[in-house]
Coordinates of C-alpha atoms in Angstrom, one line a residue:
M1 CA -7.0 -27.4 -4.0
E2 CA -9.9 -28.7 -1.6
E3 CA -7.4 -28.3 1.3
D4 CA -6.3 -24.7 0.7
R5 CA -9.8 -23.4 0.5
V6 CA -10.8 -20.9 2.9
L7 CA -14.0 -20.2 4.8
A8 CA -12.8 -16.7 6.5
V9 CA -10.6 -13.9 6.3
I10 CA -8.7 -11.9 8.8
L11 CA -7.3 -8.9 8.2
D12 CA -4.8 -6.6 10.3
L13 CA -5.1 -2.8 10.0
D14 CA -2.7 -0.7 10.2
G15 CA -0.1 -1.0 7.1
T16 CA -2.7 -3.9 5.7
L17 CA -5.7 -1.7 5.1
L18 CA -4.7 1.8 6.4
D19 CA -1.8 3.7 5.4
T20 CA -1.3 5.2 8.7
E21 CA 2.3 4.6 8.8
R22 CA 2.5 7.4 6.0
A23 CA -0.2 9.8 7.6
T24 CA 1.5 9.8 11.2
K25 CA 5.1 9.3 9.3
N26 CA 6.5 12.4 11.2
V27 CA 4.7 12.2 14.7
L28 CA 7.5 10.6 16.7
K29 CA 10.2 13.3 14.8
E30 CA 8.4 15.9 15.9
F31 CA 7.9 14.4 19.5
L32 CA 11.6 13.7 20.1
A33 CA 12.8 17.2 18.5
E34 CA 11.3 18.5 21.7
Y35 CA 14.0 16.3 23.8
G36 CA 16.7 17.3 20.9
K37 CA 16.6 13.5 19.8
V38 CA 16.1 12.4 16.4
P39 CA 14.1 9.0 15.1
D40 CA 16.7 6.1 14.4
A41 CA 15.2 4.2 11.7
E42 CA 16.2 0.9 12.0
K43 CA 15.1 0.3 15.5
E44 CA 11.7 2.2 14.3
E45 CA 11.5 -0.5 11.3
R46 CA 11.5 -3.5 13.9
R47 CA 8.9 -1.8 15.9
L48 CA 6.5 -2.1 13.1
G49 CA 3.5 -4.4 14.1
Q50 CA 4.2 -3.9 17.9
M51 CA 1.6 -3.8 20.6
H52 CA 1.9 0.4 21.7
K53 CA 2.6 -0.7 25.2
E54 CA 5.5 -2.4 24.7
A55 CA 6.9 0.2 21.8
A56 CA 6.3 3.0 23.8
A57 CA 8.1 1.4 26.7
A58 CA 11.3 0.6 24.1
I59 CA 11.2 4.1 22.7
V60 CA 11.3 5.6 26.3
K61 CA 14.4 3.5 26.7
D62 CA 16.2 3.7 23.6
Y63 CA 15.6 7.3 23.2
D64 CA 16.4 8.1 27.3
L65 CA 13.6 10.1 27.3
P66 CA 12.4 11.2 31.0
L67 CA 9.4 10.1 30.9
T68 CA 7.6 6.7 31.9
A69 CA 6.0 5.0 29.4
D70 CA 2.1 6.1 30.2
E71 CA 3.2 9.5 30.4
F72 CA 5.0 9.3 26.6
T73 CA 1.9 7.3 25.7
E74 CA -0.6 10.5 27.4
A75 CA 2.0 13.2 25.4
I76 CA 2.0 11.5 22.0
M77 CA -1.3 10.0 21.2
P78 CA -3.2 13.1 20.8
M79 CA -0.8 13.7 18.1
Y80 CA -1.6 10.6 16.5
Q81 CA -4.9 10.6 16.8
E82 CA -5.3 14.2 15.0
K83 CA -3.4 12.4 11.7
W84 CA -5.5 9.2 11.7
P85 CA -8.5 11.0 9.7
R86 CA -6.1 11.5 6.8
A87 CA -5.2 8.0 6.6
K88 CA -6.4 6.4 3.0
A89 CA -7.3 2.5 2.3
L90 CA -4.2 1.0 0.5
P91 CA -4.1 0.2 -2.9
G92 CA -6.8 -2.7 -3.4
V93 CA -8.5 -2.9 0.1
N94 CA -11.9 -1.4 -0.7
R95 CA -12.0 -3.5 -3.5
L96 CA -11.1 -6.6 -1.4
I97 CA -13.5 -5.7 1.6
R98 CA -16.4 -4.9 -0.9
H99 CA -16.1 -8.3 -3.0
L100 CA -15.9 -10.6 0.0
R101 CA -18.9 -9.0 1.8
K102 CA -20.7 -9.5 -1.4
H103 CA -20.2 -13.0 -1.5
G104 CA -20.8 -13.6 1.9
V105 CA -17.3 -14.2 3.5
P106 CA -17.2 -13.8 7.4
L107 CA -14.6 -11.3 7.7
A108 CA -12.8 -10.3 10.8
L109 CA -10.0 -7.6 11.9
A110 CA -7.2 -8.3 14.2
S111 CA -4.8 -5.4 15.1
N112 CA -2.4 -5.1 18.0
S113 CA -4.1 -1.3 18.2
I114 CA -5.9 -1.2 21.3
R115 CA -9.9 -1.4 20.3
R116 CA -11.1 1.8 20.9
H117 CA -8.5 3.1 18.6
I118 CA -9.5 0.7 15.9
E119 CA -13.0 2.1 16.1
T120 CA -11.8 5.3 15.5
K121 CA -9.6 4.6 12.8
I122 CA -12.1 2.7 10.8
S123 CA -15.1 5.1 11.5
H124 CA -13.4 7.6 8.8
Q125 CA -13.5 4.6 5.8
Q126 CA -17.2 4.3 4.8
G127 CA -18.8 0.7 4.9
W128 CA -15.6 -0.7 6.9
K129 CA -17.3 -1.1 10.1
E130 CA -20.4 -3.0 9.2
S131 CA -17.9 -5.3 7.1
F132 CA -16.5 -7.2 9.9
S133 CA -18.3 -9.3 12.2
V134 CA -15.7 -9.6 14.3
I135 CA -13.2 -6.7 15.5
L136 CA -10.4 -7.4 18.0
G137 CA -7.8 -5.1 19.5
G138 CA -4.5 -6.1 21.2
D139 CA -6.4 -5.5 24.5
D140 CA -8.9 -7.8 23.5
V141 CA -6.5 -11.0 24.2
K142 CA -3.8 -11.9 26.9
Q143 CA -0.8 -11.4 24.7
G144 CA -0.6 -9.5 21.7
K145 CA 1.5 -10.3 18.2
P146 CA 3.9 -11.9 18.0
S147 CA 1.8 -14.4 20.0
P148 CA -1.0 -16.1 17.8
D149 CA -4.1 -15.5 20.4
I150 CA -5.4 -12.6 18.5
F151 CA -5.9 -14.6 15.3
L152 CA -6.9 -18.0 17.3
E153 CA -9.6 -15.6 18.9
A154 CA -10.9 -14.3 15.8
A155 CA -11.3 -17.6 14.4
K156 CA -13.4 -18.7 17.4
R157 CA -15.6 -16.1 17.5
L158 CA -16.1 -16.6 13.5
G159 CA -16.9 -19.9 14.2
I160 CA -14.5 -21.4 12.1
D161 CA -11.4 -23.3 12.4
S162 CA -7.8 -21.4 12.0
S163 CA -6.9 -23.8 9.5
A164 CA -9.7 -22.7 7.3
C165 CA -9.0 -19.1 7.8
L166 CA -6.5 -16.8 5.4
V167 CA -4.5 -13.8 7.5
I168 CA -3.5 -11.1 5.4
E169 CA -0.7 -9.1 7.2
D170 CA 2.4 -6.2 6.5
S171 CA 4.5 -6.8 9.6
L172 CA 6.5 -9.8 10.3
V173 CA 5.2 -9.4 14.0
G174 CA 1.9 -10.1 12.2
V175 CA 3.1 -13.1 9.8
R176 CA 4.9 -14.7 12.7
A177 CA 1.5 -14.6 14.9
A178 CA -0.6 -15.5 12.1
K179 CA 1.8 -18.9 11.6
A180 CA 1.7 -19.9 14.8
S181 CA -2.1 -20.0 14.9
G182 CA -2.3 -22.4 12.1
V183 CA -3.5 -19.7 9.4
K184 CA -2.8 -19.5 6.1
V185 CA -0.8 -16.3 5.5
V186 CA -0.7 -13.9 2.6
A187 CA 1.8 -11.2 3.6
V188 CA 1.8 -7.4 2.0
P189 CA 5.0 -6.3 3.2
S190 CA 4.9 -2.2 4.2
L191 CA 9.0 -2.2 3.8
Q192 CA 9.2 -3.3 0.2
C193 CA 13.0 -3.9 1.0
Q194 CA 12.3 -6.8 3.4
D195 CA 10.4 -9.1 0.9
E196 CA 12.9 -11.8 1.8
R197 CA 12.1 -11.9 5.7
Y198 CA 8.7 -13.4 4.9
S199 CA 9.6 -16.7 3.4
I200 CA 7.3 -18.1 6.3
A201 CA 4.1 -16.7 4.8
N202 CA 2.2 -18.8 2.2
C203 CA 2.2 -16.1 -0.2
V204 CA 4.0 -12.3 -0.3
L205 CA 2.5 -9.6 -2.6
H206 CA 3.4 -6.3 -2.9
S207 CA -0.5 -5.2 -2.9
L208 CA -3.6 -6.3 -2.8
L209 CA -3.9 -5.5 -6.4
E210 CA -2.3 -8.7 -6.8
F211 CA -4.2 -10.8 -4.7
Q212 CA -6.2 -13.7 -6.4
P213 CA -9.2 -15.3 -4.4
E214 CA -9.6 -18.1 -6.4
L215 CA -6.3 -19.6 -5.3
W216 CA -7.8 -20.0 -1.8
G217 CA -11.2 -21.5 -2.8
L218 CA -12.6 -17.5 -2.5
P219 CA -15.0 -16.1 -5.4
A220 CA -12.8 -14.9 -8.2
F221 CA -13.0 -10.8 -8.9
E222 CA -15.2 -10.1 -11.7
D223 CA -14.3 -6.4 -12.2
W224 CA -11.4 -6.2 -15.1
V225 CA -12.3 -4.4 -17.9
Q226 CA -10.6 -5.6 -21.3
N227 CA -7.8 -6.8 -19.1
A228 CA -7.6 -3.4 -17.0
L229 CA -8.6 -3.1 -13.6
P230 CA -9.9 0.2 -12.3
I231 CA -8.6 1.3 -9.6
E232 CA -8.7 4.2 -7.0
P233 CA -6.8 6.8 -8.7
L234 CA -3.4 7.6 -7.5
Y235 CA -2.2 10.8 -8.1
V236 CA 1.5 11.8 -8.7
R237 CA 3.0 15.5 -8.4
D238 CA 5.7 17.5 -9.7
L239 CA 7.7 14.7 -11.4
L240 CA 10.6 15.9 -13.7
G241 CA 11.2 13.7 -16.6
E242 CA 13.6 13.7 -19.6
L243 CA 11.6 12.7 -22.6
F244 CA 13.2 11.1 -25.5
P245 CA 12.1 8.8 -28.3
R246 CA 11.9 5.1 -28.0
D247 CA 10.0 2.9 -30.5
G248 CA 7.5 5.7 -31.8
F249 CA 6.9 6.7 -28.4
A250 CA 8.3 9.2 -25.9
V251 CA 10.1 7.6 -22.8
A252 CA 10.7 9.3 -19.3
K253 CA 13.0 7.4 -17.0
I254 CA 12.1 8.8 -13.7
T255 CA 13.7 8.5 -10.0
E256 CA 12.6 9.5 -6.4
D257 CA 16.0 11.5 -6.7
N258 CA 13.7 14.1 -8.9
A259 CA 10.3 13.1 -8.3
S260 CA 7.8 13.5 -5.5
Y261 CA 5.7 10.3 -4.4
E262 CA 4.1 12.0 -1.6
F263 CA 0.5 10.6 -2.1
V264 CA 1.6 7.1 -3.4
P265 CA 1.8 4.3 -0.8
D266 CA 4.9 2.6 -1.2
Q267 CA 2.8 -0.7 -1.9
V268 CA 2.1 0.5 -5.2
C269 CA 4.2 -1.8 -7.5
G270 CA 3.6 -2.9 -10.9
V271 CA 2.4 -1.2 -14.3
F272 CA -0.6 1.0 -14.2
F273 CA -1.8 3.5 -16.7
G274 CA -4.1 7.0 -17.0
W275 CA -3.1 10.4 -17.6
A276 CA 0.2 12.3 -17.6
K277 CA -0.4 16.5 -17.6
L278 CA 3.1 17.6 -19.1
E279 CA 4.3 21.4 -18.6
I280 CA 4.7 22.0 -22.2
H281 CA 2.9 19.2 -24.2
G282 CA -0.4 19.1 -22.4
I283 CA -2.7 15.8 -21.5
F284 CA -1.5 12.5 -22.7
K285 CA -2.7 8.8 -22.4
V286 CA 0.2 7.1 -20.2
V287 CA 1.3 3.8 -19.1
V288 CA 3.5 3.2 -16.4
S289 CA 6.0 0.9 -14.6
I290 CA 6.7 1.4 -11.0
G291 CA 9.6 -0.8 -9.1
W292 CA 12.0 -0.4 -6.1
D293 CA 15.4 -0.5 -6.9
L294 CA 17.8 -2.7 -4.1
S295 CA 20.9 -3.1 -6.0
L296 CA 22.9 -0.3 -4.7
G297 CA 22.2 -1.2 -1.0
T298 CA 19.6 1.5 -0.9
V299 CA 16.0 1.7 -1.4
R300 CA 15.0 3.5 -4.2
R301 CA 11.7 3.9 -6.0
V302 CA 12.0 3.4 -9.9
T303 CA 9.4 4.9 -12.8
E304 CA 9.3 4.2 -16.3
L305 CA 6.6 6.1 -18.1
R306 CA 5.7 5.9 -21.7
L307 CA 3.4 8.8 -23.4
I308 CA 0.8 7.5 -26.1
G309 CA 0.6 10.3 -28.7
H310 CA 2.9 12.6 -30.5
I311 CA 5.3 14.7 -28.8
H312 CA 6.5 17.5 -31.3
S313 CA 9.8 18.1 -29.3
Y314 CA 11.8 16.2 -26.4
T315 CA 12.9 17.7 -23.6
K316 CA 13.0 18.1 -19.8
E317 CA 9.7 18.9 -18.2
R318 CA 7.7 18.9 -15.0
L319 CA 5.0 16.6 -15.2
H320 CA 1.5 15.2 -12.8
L321 CA 0.3 11.1 -13.6
L322 CA -3.5 10.5 -12.7
L323 CA -3.0 6.6 -12.6
V324 CA -6.5 5.5 -13.0
G325 CA -6.0 1.5 -14.1
Y326 CA -3.8 -1.5 -13.1
I327 CA -2.4 -3.9 -15.6
R328 CA 0.0 -6.5 -14.1
K329 CA 2.5 -7.3 -11.6
L330 CA 6.1 -6.7 -12.7
R331 CA 7.9 -9.7 -14.0
D332 CA 10.6 -11.5 -11.7
E333 CA 13.7 -10.6 -13.2
Q334 CA 17.0 -10.1 -11.2
Y335 CA 17.4 -6.7 -12.5
I336 CA 14.7 -4.2 -12.1
L337 CA 15.4 -2.4 -15.6
E338 CA 14.5 -5.5 -16.8
A339 CA 11.2 -5.8 -14.7
L340 CA 10.3 -2.4 -15.6
K341 CA 10.3 -2.7 -19.0
L342 CA 7.0 -2.1 -20.9
S343 CA 5.7 -4.5 -23.5
E344 CA 3.9 -4.0 -26.5
E345 CA 0.7 -5.6 -25.0
D346 CA 0.9 -3.1 -21.8
V347 CA 0.3 0.0 -24.3
I348 CA -2.5 -1.5 -26.0
V349 CA -4.3 -2.6 -22.9
A350 CA -3.5 1.3 -21.9
Q351 CA -4.4 3.0 -25.1
D352 CA -8.1 0.9 -25.5
A353 CA -8.7 1.2 -21.7
L354 CA -8.3 4.6 -21.7
D355 CA -10.7 5.3 -24.4
L356 CA -13.5 3.9 -22.2
P357 CA -15.8 6.1 -20.6
I358 CA -15.1 4.2 -16.9
F359 CA -11.2 5.8 -17.6
S360 CA -11.8 8.3 -20.0
H361 CA -13.7 11.0 -18.1
Q362 CA -10.9 11.1 -15.5
A363 CA -8.8 13.1 -18.1
S364 CA -10.8 16.4 -17.0
S365 CA -10.0 15.3 -13.2
P366 CA -10.0 18.6 -10.8
L367 CA -6.8 17.2 -9.4
F368 CA -5.3 18.3 -12.7
A369 CA -6.9 21.6 -12.6
E370 CA -6.0 22.1 -8.9
D371 CA -2.8 21.8 -9.9
S372 CA -1.8 23.8 -13.1
L373 CA 1.9 23.7 -14.2

């Protein structure tokens, strides 16, 4: 629809483009331990997206630290800066930035971080700095998010009315600021358990792999290969799965209780495919569904995988996964086990795609060699 057409895109940074939360997740814990304190998860979740100055003052007060907010900042900031180079682009981010830049769509970066910290963070990501015609930090405007100032200023500097801009945000603070500025908003929540709180956004996604530019009047992606999307590889180590037969395939259900998702961002949700290296059976093609179970009042990642190939025995064994492609988002089902179900079409897409050179060469990935079972 013409009234929904977007002329520019404004992106948040931390938690939207960069997985900085995961890279720095233990910094506050380590800092507070020096004072005999432990982080309060609920309080820290509510601070997502806040200006650092505001968050620093609240942390000093909440944990009764014998410091001023400025002293706290001076002490903890080097600990964060040491971790920033480890932060990786979230799924679909590099793809989106390259695509919009290729098609000449004006891009702005608008973060509550101060400007010099933004520039440090993006300096570790190839091609990012030159992709943004406008970069704004919380110190560039009178008030940071949830005030709309930063998005209004970004639109002004882009020379485009805010109503023709699309903002992509991960935090509720950022979504509220964006809506107040009159832009259209796509939310990609950092915390999967809070999707319902983002209902004010125009659209809520699990990850940017689900983003469809054409819905906003932007050029559509052209990088799907036979119904499969190549992705930057995601490596999942040391899973433990009990294999059992179903419909002629070996299937394993894996939960976070016995699996390590250290290298998989929370935004990874949907149907993926790639390669599985099993402790006993070797390397197989695999199609995987990954989602979140919120039914018991806790947040638990749930995975179902189907090996493509013959298994001569069904045992419990350790395995690694290398996910190299994406097929679709999970179906909107009331129960997570229904949403996770893999279809025959999913298996066919994965099997055919993994025969293509763009995917097949990754079966011999050095990652598998580094972590021999």
